[in-house]
């Protein structure tokens, strides 16, 4: 916020003598405006990416008709959704029905207040940042239950109840996995947590206490997937069981709001995971941090978050949906014990060896290189196989 | 307790294997044909829209009887003997005037049963498949033509005489007799 003040008074000298409430209002409104637009328009990209990635993974082409390579498809869909009639079916509780999507969207947008895009590029550096994120991101559950209850539809109510059960269950392992990071950083402020990971890839919390923190990351990521109702855990809106889950009765703009909230939550989980585990706005190597005059912090955070979103989509088109009992099994019998053990063990290790294991200084690099190597080799082999196969078929 | 760990590892590892499969498919070429721009070359025996060559039809009505959904409508009268003789492409004389030969493609079930009994092979299915219309009645195809140009000479008779001529001593029945042998050969073919 101080950064915004400095920028404002630097750009418009007349503002320096303005009363403080003007400065506070401007300093709050301008970042809010930028963040809101950036986050609100993001789903257009994510929906397009999702459709394209799903198509490519199924050997299809995906949207190709609207604009070059179907680039304008989601814009057309968004316009269509905005202009559609919002239907209020008979029997709905109108007030709750209206308020529910607003709450869901608000809950998914609020975490962006504290996400640090750079050392100073952050709306507010709350000293309880991690706590704030996990608190407001579960606000969406209230909206989902409201939507399900107000719809007066058994499918919607089923979906809402399932989502409540799911989010309550998965909140615990995700918060416990966050606690390990908080113990290592010694602070709840996201800015402090990112500062603790400066200096390259080997310092990221993902690679601390080597076999332990990757497990914490996987726990957090899995629980995060469940919290934003992504596919292996999408039973609240299971198309083949419940018609569309909690948003069965919604149409037009209100449906679009649920859609927006879902994709925004994906981005929230991804960016929080990259802030906490993948070094936030720090580049993999300090020499990559500032190319040119601009500090490219936002670029690196965006890259990491988008990579994690890609992994979410990748998982979605790989895994089938879990059953309800399997979902509860994963939450309470697998992730919960793992995260509790991690909290205890990592807590002890932080007390005993605050600097981490001796191999933590270098172990991140070989792992990253091996993973990237696997991906690139798989890509090259797939491309060459496809080319050979095409030639065989044409011959 | 050991079971818990093996299950956990198995769960993780199977997810990795599945992700490997989808990662491979992410980079393989897509199999989509962009339909209106790129069309699939259909094989010549594809069973799509029915076609009837009116000039070859002898009006026997065997296709009408074969059709399981009764989508062929045929109306034929006896051809006056005063009119000049006309022939199908395989040499069969056309003895009936076909006034109506309609096929309702919206009823057709593409079974191809009508084409087998046809003695002159004048009804067959084509690979043409783009005949969607906004009006269902447009699917009623009228094949009977007013200005059809029938063959007035027997096409098989021109080729047939050289063969039967040497062995046959009487030259008198030659013009009328040849029509009778050709039906035997297409019926068997």
mmCIF file of N, CA, C and O in Angstrom, chain B residues 74-157:
data_model
loop_
_atom_site.group_PDB
_atom_site.id
_atom_site.type_symbol
_atom_site.label_atom_id
_atom_site.label_comp_id
_atom_site.label_asym_id
_atom_site.label_seq_id
_atom_site.Cartn_x
_atom_site.Cartn_y
_atom_site.Cartn_z
ATOM 1 N N UNK B 74 -44.548 -46.462 -55.918
ATOM 2 C CA UNK B 74 -44.442 -46.705 -57.343
ATOM 3 C C UNK B 74 -45.839 -46.840 -57.946
ATOM 4 O O UNK B 74 -46.723 -47.456 -57.347
ATOM 5 N N UNK B 75 -46.028 -46.200 -59.092
ATOM 6 C CA UNK B 75 -47.307 -46.321 -59.789
ATOM 7 C C UNK B 75 -46.979 -46.534 -61.258
ATOM 8 O O UNK B 75 -46.264 -45.720 -61.850
ATOM 9 N N UNK B 76 -47.461 -47.638 -61.826
ATOM 10 C CA UNK B 76 -47.112 -47.943 -63.219
ATOM 11 C C UNK B 76 -48.329 -48.503 -63.949
ATOM 12 O O UNK B 76 -49.158 -49.194 -63.355
ATOM 13 N N UNK B 77 -48.439 -48.151 -65.236
ATOM 14 C CA UNK B 77 -49.511 -48.668 -66.091
ATOM 15 C C UNK B 77 -48.886 -49.482 -67.216
ATOM 16 O O UNK B 77 -47.710 -49.310 -67.531
ATOM 17 N N UNK B 78 -49.729 -50.285 -67.791
ATOM 18 C CA UNK B 78 -49.260 -51.048 -68.937
ATOM 19 C C UNK B 78 -48.966 -50.104 -70.090
ATOM 20 O O UNK B 78 -49.738 -49.187 -70.388
ATOM 21 N N UNK B 79 -47.835 -50.323 -70.726
ATOM 22 C CA UNK B 79 -47.425 -49.469 -71.837
ATOM 23 C C UNK B 79 -48.167 -49.896 -73.095
ATOM 24 O O UNK B 79 -48.192 -51.080 -73.426
ATOM 25 N N UNK B 80 -48.777 -48.937 -73.797
ATOM 26 C CA UNK B 80 -49.512 -49.333 -75.008
ATOM 27 C C UNK B 80 -48.569 -49.975 -76.021
ATOM 28 O O UNK B 80 -47.450 -49.496 -76.209
ATOM 29 N N UNK B 81 -49.041 -51.044 -76.641
ATOM 30 C CA UNK B 81 -48.193 -51.749 -77.608
ATOM 31 C C UNK B 81 -47.967 -50.935 -78.870
ATOM 32 O O UNK B 81 -47.067 -51.213 -79.645
ATOM 33 N N UNK B 82 -48.805 -49.912 -79.047
ATOM 34 C CA UNK B 82 -48.635 -49.088 -80.236
ATOM 35 C C UNK B 82 -47.374 -48.233 -80.171
ATOM 36 O O UNK B 82 -46.815 -47.865 -81.189
ATOM 37 N N UNK B 83 -46.954 -47.952 -78.979
ATOM 38 C CA UNK B 83 -45.781 -47.075 -78.839
ATOM 39 C C UNK B 83 -44.501 -47.854 -79.150
ATOM 40 O O UNK B 83 -44.481 -49.079 -79.036
ATOM 41 N N UNK B 84 -43.421 -47.129 -79.528
ATOM 42 C CA UNK B 84 -42.191 -47.853 -79.851
ATOM 43 C C UNK B 84 -41.612 -48.560 -78.616
ATOM 44 O O UNK B 84 -41.746 -48.080 -77.494
ATOM 45 N N UNK B 85 -40.983 -49.706 -78.889
ATOM 46 C CA UNK B 85 -40.421 -50.486 -77.785
ATOM 47 C C UNK B 85 -39.235 -49.744 -77.169
ATOM 48 O O UNK B 85 -38.449 -49.119 -77.875
ATOM 49 N N UNK B 86 -39.154 -49.800 -75.847
ATOM 50 C CA UNK B 86 -38.005 -49.181 -75.158
ATOM 51 C C UNK B 86 -37.350 -50.238 -74.281
ATOM 52 O O UNK B 86 -37.989 -51.207 -73.852
ATOM 53 N N UNK B 87 -36.072 -50.013 -73.990
ATOM 54 C CA UNK B 87 -35.294 -51.038 -73.296
ATOM 55 C C UNK B 87 -34.505 -50.428 -72.140
ATOM 56 O O UNK B 87 -34.111 -49.265 -72.178
ATOM 57 N N UNK B 88 -34.258 -51.240 -71.114
ATOM 58 C CA UNK B 88 -33.341 -50.846 -70.041
ATOM 59 C C UNK B 88 -31.912 -51.062 -70.518
ATOM 60 O O UNK B 88 -31.680 -51.671 -71.559
ATOM 61 N N UNK B 89 -30.954 -50.554 -69.745
ATOM 62 C CA UNK B 89 -29.552 -50.598 -70.166
ATOM 63 C C UNK B 89 -29.059 -52.030 -70.308
ATOM 64 O O UNK B 89 -28.118 -52.284 -71.037
ATOM 65 N N UNK B 90 -29.660 -52.955 -69.582
ATOM 66 C CA UNK B 90 -29.193 -54.335 -69.701
ATOM 67 C C UNK B 90 -30.003 -55.136 -70.722
ATOM 68 O O UNK B 90 -29.890 -56.345 -70.769
ATOM 69 N N UNK B 91 -30.829 -54.446 -71.484
ATOM 70 C CA UNK B 91 -31.518 -55.130 -72.563
ATOM 71 C C UNK B 91 -32.926 -55.568 -72.253
ATOM 72 O O UNK B 91 -33.624 -56.053 -73.139
ATOM 73 N N UNK B 92 -33.366 -55.418 -71.011
ATOM 74 C CA UNK B 92 -34.738 -55.814 -70.689
ATOM 75 C C UNK B 92 -35.713 -54.841 -71.312
ATOM 76 O O UNK B 92 -35.533 -53.623 -71.194
ATOM 77 N N UNK B 93 -36.758 -55.348 -71.959
ATOM 78 C CA UNK B 93 -37.760 -54.426 -72.506
ATOM 79 C C UNK B 93 -38.584 -53.811 -71.391
ATOM 80 O O UNK B 93 -38.912 -54.473 -70.396
ATOM 81 N N UNK B 94 -38.877 -52.545 -71.509
ATOM 82 C CA UNK B 94 -39.679 -51.853 -70.506
ATOM 83 C C UNK B 94 -41.117 -51.919 -70.972
ATOM 84 O O UNK B 94 -41.486 -51.304 -71.976
ATOM 85 N N UNK B 95 -41.942 -52.685 -70.278
ATOM 86 C CA UNK B 95 -43.315 -52.891 -70.731
ATOM 87 C C UNK B 95 -44.312 -52.098 -69.919
ATOM 88 O O UNK B 95 -45.505 -52.169 -70.146
ATOM 89 N N UNK B 96 -43.835 -51.364 -68.905
ATOM 90 C CA UNK B 96 -44.746 -50.580 -68.083
ATOM 91 C C UNK B 96 -44.321 -49.119 -68.139
ATOM 92 O O UNK B 96 -43.129 -48.806 -68.188
ATOM 93 N N UNK B 97 -45.317 -48.254 -68.115
ATOM 94 C CA UNK B 97 -45.037 -46.825 -67.996
ATOM 95 C C UNK B 97 -45.025 -46.479 -66.514
ATOM 96 O O UNK B 97 -46.036 -46.613 -65.831
ATOM 97 N N UNK B 98 -43.872 -46.024 -65.988
ATOM 98 C CA UNK B 98 -43.775 -45.685 -64.575
ATOM 99 C C UNK B 98 -44.141 -44.215 -64.422
ATOM 100 O O UNK B 98 -43.399 -43.335 -64.863
ATOM 101 N N UNK B 99 -45.294 -43.941 -63.821
ATOM 102 C CA UNK B 99 -45.726 -42.547 -63.667
ATOM 103 C C UNK B 99 -45.153 -41.928 -62.408
ATOM 104 O O UNK B 99 -44.806 -40.752 -62.377
ATOM 105 N N UNK B 100 -45.104 -42.722 -61.377
ATOM 106 C CA UNK B 100 -44.629 -42.190 -60.077
ATOM 107 C C UNK B 100 -43.549 -43.121 -59.566
ATOM 108 O O UNK B 100 -43.745 -44.341 -59.529
ATOM 109 N N UNK B 101 -42.417 -42.545 -59.257
ATOM 110 C CA UNK B 101 -41.438 -43.322 -58.491
ATOM 111 C C UNK B 101 -40.858 -42.386 -57.446
ATOM 112 O O UNK B 101 -39.959 -41.601 -57.734
ATOM 113 N N UNK B 102 -41.399 -42.435 -56.215
ATOM 114 C CA UNK B 102 -40.967 -41.514 -55.162
ATOM 115 C C UNK B 102 -40.291 -42.310 -54.053
ATOM 116 O O UNK B 102 -40.726 -43.415 -53.727
ATOM 117 N N UNK B 103 -39.248 -41.725 -53.503
ATOM 118 C CA UNK B 103 -38.598 -42.343 -52.343
ATOM 119 C C UNK B 103 -38.579 -41.307 -51.216
ATOM 120 O O UNK B 103 -38.110 -40.184 -51.415
ATOM 121 N N UNK B 104 -39.106 -41.693 -50.074
ATOM 122 C CA UNK B 104 -39.106 -40.785 -48.919
ATOM 123 C C UNK B 104 -37.860 -41.075 -48.092
ATOM 124 O O UNK B 104 -37.819 -42.018 -47.319
ATOM 125 N N UNK B 105 -36.814 -40.234 -48.258
ATOM 126 C CA UNK B 105 -35.550 -40.507 -47.568
ATOM 127 C C UNK B 105 -35.648 -40.264 -46.063
ATOM 128 O O UNK B 105 -34.790 -40.701 -45.309
ATOM 129 N N UNK B 106 -36.694 -39.557 -45.632
ATOM 130 C CA UNK B 106 -36.833 -39.384 -44.187
ATOM 131 C C UNK B 106 -37.334 -40.669 -43.539
ATOM 132 O O UNK B 106 -37.215 -40.824 -42.329
ATOM 133 N N UNK B 107 -37.900 -41.573 -44.337
ATOM 134 C CA UNK B 107 -38.322 -42.863 -43.790
ATOM 135 C C UNK B 107 -37.266 -43.939 -44.001
ATOM 136 O O UNK B 107 -37.228 -44.912 -43.270
ATOM 137 N N UNK B 108 -36.444 -43.748 -45.010
ATOM 138 C CA UNK B 108 -35.494 -44.785 -45.401
ATOM 139 C C UNK B 108 -34.604 -45.183 -44.236
ATOM 140 O O UNK B 108 -34.169 -44.343 -43.451
ATOM 141 N N UNK B 109 -34.379 -46.506 -44.103
ATOM 142 C CA UNK B 109 -33.509 -46.961 -43.018
ATOM 143 C C UNK B 109 -32.162 -47.432 -43.543
ATOM 144 O O UNK B 109 -31.418 -48.075 -42.826
ATOM 145 N N UNK B 110 -31.844 -47.131 -44.765
ATOM 146 C CA UNK B 110 -30.526 -47.388 -45.347
ATOM 147 C C UNK B 110 -30.122 -48.866 -45.247
ATOM 148 O O UNK B 110 -28.976 -49.184 -45.028
ATOM 149 N N UNK B 111 -31.102 -49.779 -45.413
ATOM 150 C CA UNK B 111 -30.787 -51.195 -45.271
ATOM 151 C C UNK B 111 -30.250 -51.777 -46.558
ATOM 152 O O UNK B 111 -29.686 -52.853 -46.553
ATOM 153 N N UNK B 112 -30.475 -51.083 -47.690
ATOM 154 C CA UNK B 112 -29.941 -51.537 -48.974
ATOM 155 C C UNK B 112 -30.703 -52.743 -49.521
ATOM 156 O O UNK B 112 -30.285 -53.337 -50.498
ATOM 157 N N UNK B 113 -31.849 -53.133 -48.900
ATOM 158 C CA UNK B 113 -32.549 -54.335 -49.355
ATOM 159 C C UNK B 113 -33.212 -54.126 -50.708
ATOM 160 O O UNK B 113 -33.441 -55.082 -51.445
ATOM 161 N N UNK B 114 -33.555 -52.880 -51.072
ATOM 162 C CA UNK B 114 -34.239 -52.625 -52.318
ATOM 163 C C UNK B 114 -33.325 -52.837 -53.505
ATOM 164 O O UNK B 114 -33.811 -53.067 -54.623
ATOM 165 N N UNK B 115 -32.018 -52.717 -53.319
ATOM 166 C CA UNK B 115 -31.136 -52.771 -54.479
ATOM 167 C C UNK B 115 -30.887 -54.203 -54.940
ATOM 168 O O UNK B 115 -30.565 -54.413 -56.095
ATOM 169 N N UNK B 116 -31.042 -55.183 -54.059
ATOM 170 C CA UNK B 116 -30.724 -56.565 -54.456
ATOM 171 C C UNK B 116 -31.717 -57.123 -55.466
ATOM 172 O O UNK B 116 -31.298 -57.719 -56.458
ATOM 173 N N UNK B 117 -33.041 -56.996 -55.249
ATOM 174 C CA UNK B 117 -33.939 -57.651 -56.211
ATOM 175 C C UNK B 117 -34.046 -56.930 -57.546
ATOM 176 O O UNK B 117 -34.625 -57.493 -58.475
ATOM 177 N N UNK B 118 -33.542 -55.752 -57.682
ATOM 178 C CA UNK B 118 -33.755 -54.970 -58.906
ATOM 179 C C UNK B 118 -33.169 -55.704 -60.113
ATOM 180 O O UNK B 118 -31.968 -55.944 -60.169
ATOM 181 N N UNK B 119 -33.996 -56.063 -61.099
ATOM 182 C CA UNK B 119 -33.469 -56.837 -62.226
ATOM 183 C C UNK B 119 -32.586 -56.018 -63.149
ATOM 184 O O UNK B 119 -31.783 -56.577 -63.884
ATOM 185 N N UNK B 120 -32.743 -54.696 -63.122
ATOM 186 C CA UNK B 120 -31.929 -53.889 -64.027
ATOM 187 C C UNK B 120 -30.881 -53.073 -63.281
ATOM 188 O O UNK B 120 -30.206 -52.249 -63.896
ATOM 189 N N UNK B 121 -30.741 -53.265 -61.982
ATOM 190 C CA UNK B 121 -29.761 -52.534 -61.159
ATOM 191 C C UNK B 121 -29.930 -51.031 -61.315
ATOM 192 O O UNK B 121 -28.964 -50.281 -61.420
ATOM 193 N N UNK B 122 -31.173 -50.574 -61.344
ATOM 194 C CA UNK B 122 -31.362 -49.142 -61.560
ATOM 195 C C UNK B 122 -31.498 -48.390 -60.249
ATOM 196 O O UNK B 122 -31.389 -47.175 -60.217
ATOM 197 N N UNK B 123 -31.724 -49.100 -59.135
ATOM 198 C CA UNK B 123 -31.817 -48.404 -57.852
ATOM 199 C C UNK B 123 -30.584 -48.779 -57.052
ATOM 200 O O UNK B 123 -30.201 -49.941 -56.968
ATOM 201 N N UNK B 124 -29.892 -47.772 -56.517
ATOM 202 C CA UNK B 124 -28.695 -48.062 -55.729
ATOM 203 C C UNK B 124 -28.445 -46.920 -54.758
ATOM 204 O O UNK B 124 -29.006 -45.824 -54.888
ATOM 205 N N UNK B 125 -27.573 -47.192 -53.781
ATOM 206 C CA UNK B 125 -27.276 -46.170 -52.768
ATOM 207 C C UNK B 125 -25.980 -45.469 -53.143
ATOM 208 O O UNK B 125 -25.035 -46.092 -53.632
ATOM 209 N N UNK B 126 -25.965 -44.151 -52.901
ATOM 210 C CA UNK B 126 -24.806 -43.338 -53.274
ATOM 211 C C UNK B 126 -24.090 -42.865 -52.015
ATOM 212 O O UNK B 126 -24.682 -42.864 -50.934
ATOM 213 N N UNK B 127 -22.836 -42.468 -52.113
ATOM 214 C CA UNK B 127 -22.129 -41.932 -50.931
ATOM 215 C C UNK B 127 -22.527 -40.503 -50.595
ATOM 216 O O UNK B 127 -21.890 -39.879 -49.758
ATOM 217 N N UNK B 128 -23.548 -39.988 -51.231
ATOM 218 C CA UNK B 128 -23.991 -38.617 -50.975
ATOM 219 C C UNK B 128 -24.727 -38.561 -49.632
ATOM 220 O O UNK B 128 -25.719 -39.276 -49.444
ATOM 221 N N UNK B 129 -24.243 -37.749 -48.691
ATOM 222 C CA UNK B 129 -24.881 -37.748 -47.372
ATOM 223 C C UNK B 129 -25.310 -36.365 -46.906
ATOM 224 O O UNK B 129 -25.905 -36.217 -45.848
ATOM 225 N N UNK B 130 -24.990 -35.328 -47.646
ATOM 226 C CA UNK B 130 -25.339 -33.982 -47.181
ATOM 227 C C UNK B 130 -26.654 -33.564 -47.800
ATOM 228 O O UNK B 130 -26.691 -32.792 -48.751
ATOM 229 N N UNK B 131 -27.773 -34.108 -47.295
ATOM 230 C CA UNK B 131 -29.061 -33.702 -47.855
ATOM 231 C C UNK B 131 -30.020 -33.267 -46.758
ATOM 232 O O UNK B 131 -31.222 -33.472 -46.856
ATOM 233 N N UNK B 132 -29.477 -32.658 -45.724
ATOM 234 C CA UNK B 132 -30.332 -32.128 -44.670
ATOM 235 C C UNK B 132 -31.106 -30.931 -45.201
ATOM 236 O O UNK B 132 -30.583 -30.127 -45.957
ATOM 237 N N UNK B 133 -32.369 -30.847 -44.831
ATOM 238 C CA UNK B 133 -33.172 -29.707 -45.255
ATOM 239 C C UNK B 133 -33.928 -29.171 -44.047
ATOM 240 O O UNK B 133 -33.992 -29.815 -43.004
ATOM 241 N N UNK B 134 -34.515 -27.985 -44.220
ATOM 242 C CA UNK B 134 -35.308 -27.424 -43.137
ATOM 243 C C UNK B 134 -36.739 -27.912 -43.203
ATOM 244 O O UNK B 134 -37.505 -27.708 -42.270
ATOM 245 N N UNK B 135 -37.108 -28.539 -44.329
ATOM 246 C CA UNK B 135 -38.480 -29.013 -44.482
ATOM 247 C C UNK B 135 -38.437 -30.511 -44.740
ATOM 248 O O UNK B 135 -37.744 -30.976 -45.648
ATOM 249 N N UNK B 136 -39.202 -31.259 -43.963
ATOM 250 C CA UNK B 136 -39.144 -32.709 -44.067
ATOM 251 C C UNK B 136 -39.642 -33.196 -45.430
ATOM 252 O O UNK B 136 -39.191 -34.205 -45.935
ATOM 253 N N UNK B 137 -40.567 -32.420 -46.031
ATOM 254 C CA UNK B 137 -41.121 -32.884 -47.305
ATOM 255 C C UNK B 137 -40.079 -32.832 -48.416
ATOM 256 O O UNK B 137 -40.268 -33.474 -49.444
ATOM 257 N N UNK B 138 -39.009 -32.085 -48.214
ATOM 258 C CA UNK B 138 -37.955 -32.061 -49.226
ATOM 259 C C UNK B 138 -37.229 -33.389 -49.311
ATOM 260 O O UNK B 138 -36.425 -33.593 -50.211
ATOM 261 N N UNK B 139 -37.467 -34.247 -48.329
ATOM 262 C CA UNK B 139 -36.827 -35.551 -48.376
ATOM 263 C C UNK B 139 -37.597 -36.546 -49.233
ATOM 264 O O UNK B 139 -37.191 -37.690 -49.336
ATOM 265 N N UNK B 140 -38.722 -36.114 -49.794
ATOM 266 C CA UNK B 140 -39.471 -36.981 -50.707
ATOM 267 C C UNK B 140 -38.925 -36.716 -52.109
ATOM 268 O O UNK B 140 -39.175 -35.659 -52.693
ATOM 269 N N UNK B 141 -38.154 -37.652 -52.610
ATOM 270 C CA UNK B 141 -37.498 -37.441 -53.899
ATOM 271 C C UNK B 141 -38.357 -38.036 -55.007
ATOM 272 O O UNK B 141 -38.805 -39.184 -54.900
ATOM 273 N N UNK B 142 -38.593 -37.238 -56.063
ATOM 274 C CA UNK B 142 -39.368 -37.711 -57.205
ATOM 275 C C UNK B 142 -38.395 -38.109 -58.302
ATOM 276 O O UNK B 142 -37.628 -37.272 -58.770
ATOM 277 N N UNK B 143 -38.450 -39.374 -58.680
ATOM 278 C CA UNK B 143 -37.511 -39.830 -59.697
ATOM 279 C C UNK B 143 -38.143 -39.955 -61.077
ATOM 280 O O UNK B 143 -37.439 -40.040 -62.069
ATOM 281 N N UNK B 144 -39.492 -40.009 -61.115
ATOM 282 C CA UNK B 144 -40.148 -40.149 -62.413
ATOM 283 C C UNK B 144 -39.989 -38.854 -63.205
ATOM 284 O O UNK B 144 -40.243 -37.767 -62.689
ATOM 285 N N UNK B 145 -39.564 -38.991 -64.462
ATOM 286 C CA UNK B 145 -39.335 -37.810 -65.284
ATOM 287 C C UNK B 145 -40.298 -37.828 -66.457
ATOM 288 O O UNK B 145 -40.644 -38.884 -66.983
ATOM 289 N N UNK B 146 -40.727 -36.654 -66.878
ATOM 290 C CA UNK B 146 -41.597 -36.563 -68.044
ATOM 291 C C UNK B 146 -40.781 -36.700 -69.340
ATOM 292 O O UNK B 146 -41.243 -37.238 -70.320
ATOM 293 N N UNK B 147 -39.560 -36.155 -69.300
ATOM 294 C CA UNK B 147 -38.791 -36.055 -70.535
ATOM 295 C C UNK B 147 -37.637 -37.064 -70.557
ATOM 296 O O UNK B 147 -36.562 -36.770 -71.047
ATOM 297 N N UNK B 148 -37.872 -38.237 -69.987
ATOM 298 C CA UNK B 148 -36.806 -39.223 -69.960
ATOM 299 C C UNK B 148 -36.518 -39.730 -71.363
ATOM 300 O O UNK B 148 -37.425 -39.919 -72.163
ATOM 301 N N UNK B 149 -35.233 -39.898 -71.640
ATOM 302 C CA UNK B 149 -34.827 -40.402 -72.959
ATOM 303 C C UNK B 149 -34.531 -41.885 -72.825
ATOM 304 O O UNK B 149 -33.473 -42.281 -72.343
ATOM 305 N N UNK B 150 -35.521 -42.702 -73.259
ATOM 306 C CA UNK B 150 -35.349 -44.148 -73.156
ATOM 307 C C UNK B 150 -34.567 -44.678 -74.339
ATOM 308 O O UNK B 150 -34.530 -44.061 -75.406
ATOM 309 N N UNK B 151 -33.958 -45.841 -74.126
ATOM 310 C CA UNK B 151 -33.264 -46.493 -75.223
ATOM 311 C C UNK B 151 -34.323 -47.150 -76.108
ATOM 312 O O UNK B 151 -35.158 -47.920 -75.627
ATOM 313 N N UNK B 152 -34.310 -46.794 -77.392
ATOM 314 C CA UNK B 152 -35.289 -47.389 -78.299
ATOM 315 C C UNK B 152 -34.713 -48.606 -79.009
ATOM 316 O O UNK B 152 -35.450 -49.371 -79.611
ATOM 317 N N UNK B 153 -33.385 -48.749 -78.945
ATOM 318 C CA UNK B 153 -32.758 -49.938 -79.517
ATOM 319 C C UNK B 153 -32.284 -50.802 -78.357
ATOM 320 O O UNK B 153 -31.852 -50.290 -77.326
ATOM 321 N N UNK B 154 -32.384 -52.105 -78.543
ATOM 322 C CA UNK B 154 -31.912 -52.979 -77.489
ATOM 323 C C UNK B 154 -30.382 -52.965 -77.466
ATOM 324 O O UNK B 154 -29.741 -53.343 -78.432
ATOM 325 N N UNK B 155 -29.776 -52.488 -76.373
ATOM 326 C CA UNK B 155 -28.310 -52.397 -76.338
ATOM 327 C C UNK B 155 -27.648 -53.775 -76.380
ATOM 328 O O UNK B 155 -26.565 -53.918 -76.916
ATOM 329 N N UNK B 156 -28.289 -54.765 -75.785
ATOM 330 C CA UNK B 156 -27.695 -56.102 -75.777
ATOM 331 C C UNK B 156 -27.878 -56.788 -77.130
ATOM 332 O O UNK B 156 -27.090 -57.632 -77.521
ATOM 333 N N UNK B 157 -28.952 -56.427 -77.867
ATOM 334 C CA UNK B 157 -29.233 -57.083 -79.132
ATOM 335 C C UNK B 157 -28.145 -56.795 -80.149
ATOM 336 O O UNK B 157 -27.787 -57.656 -80.950
#
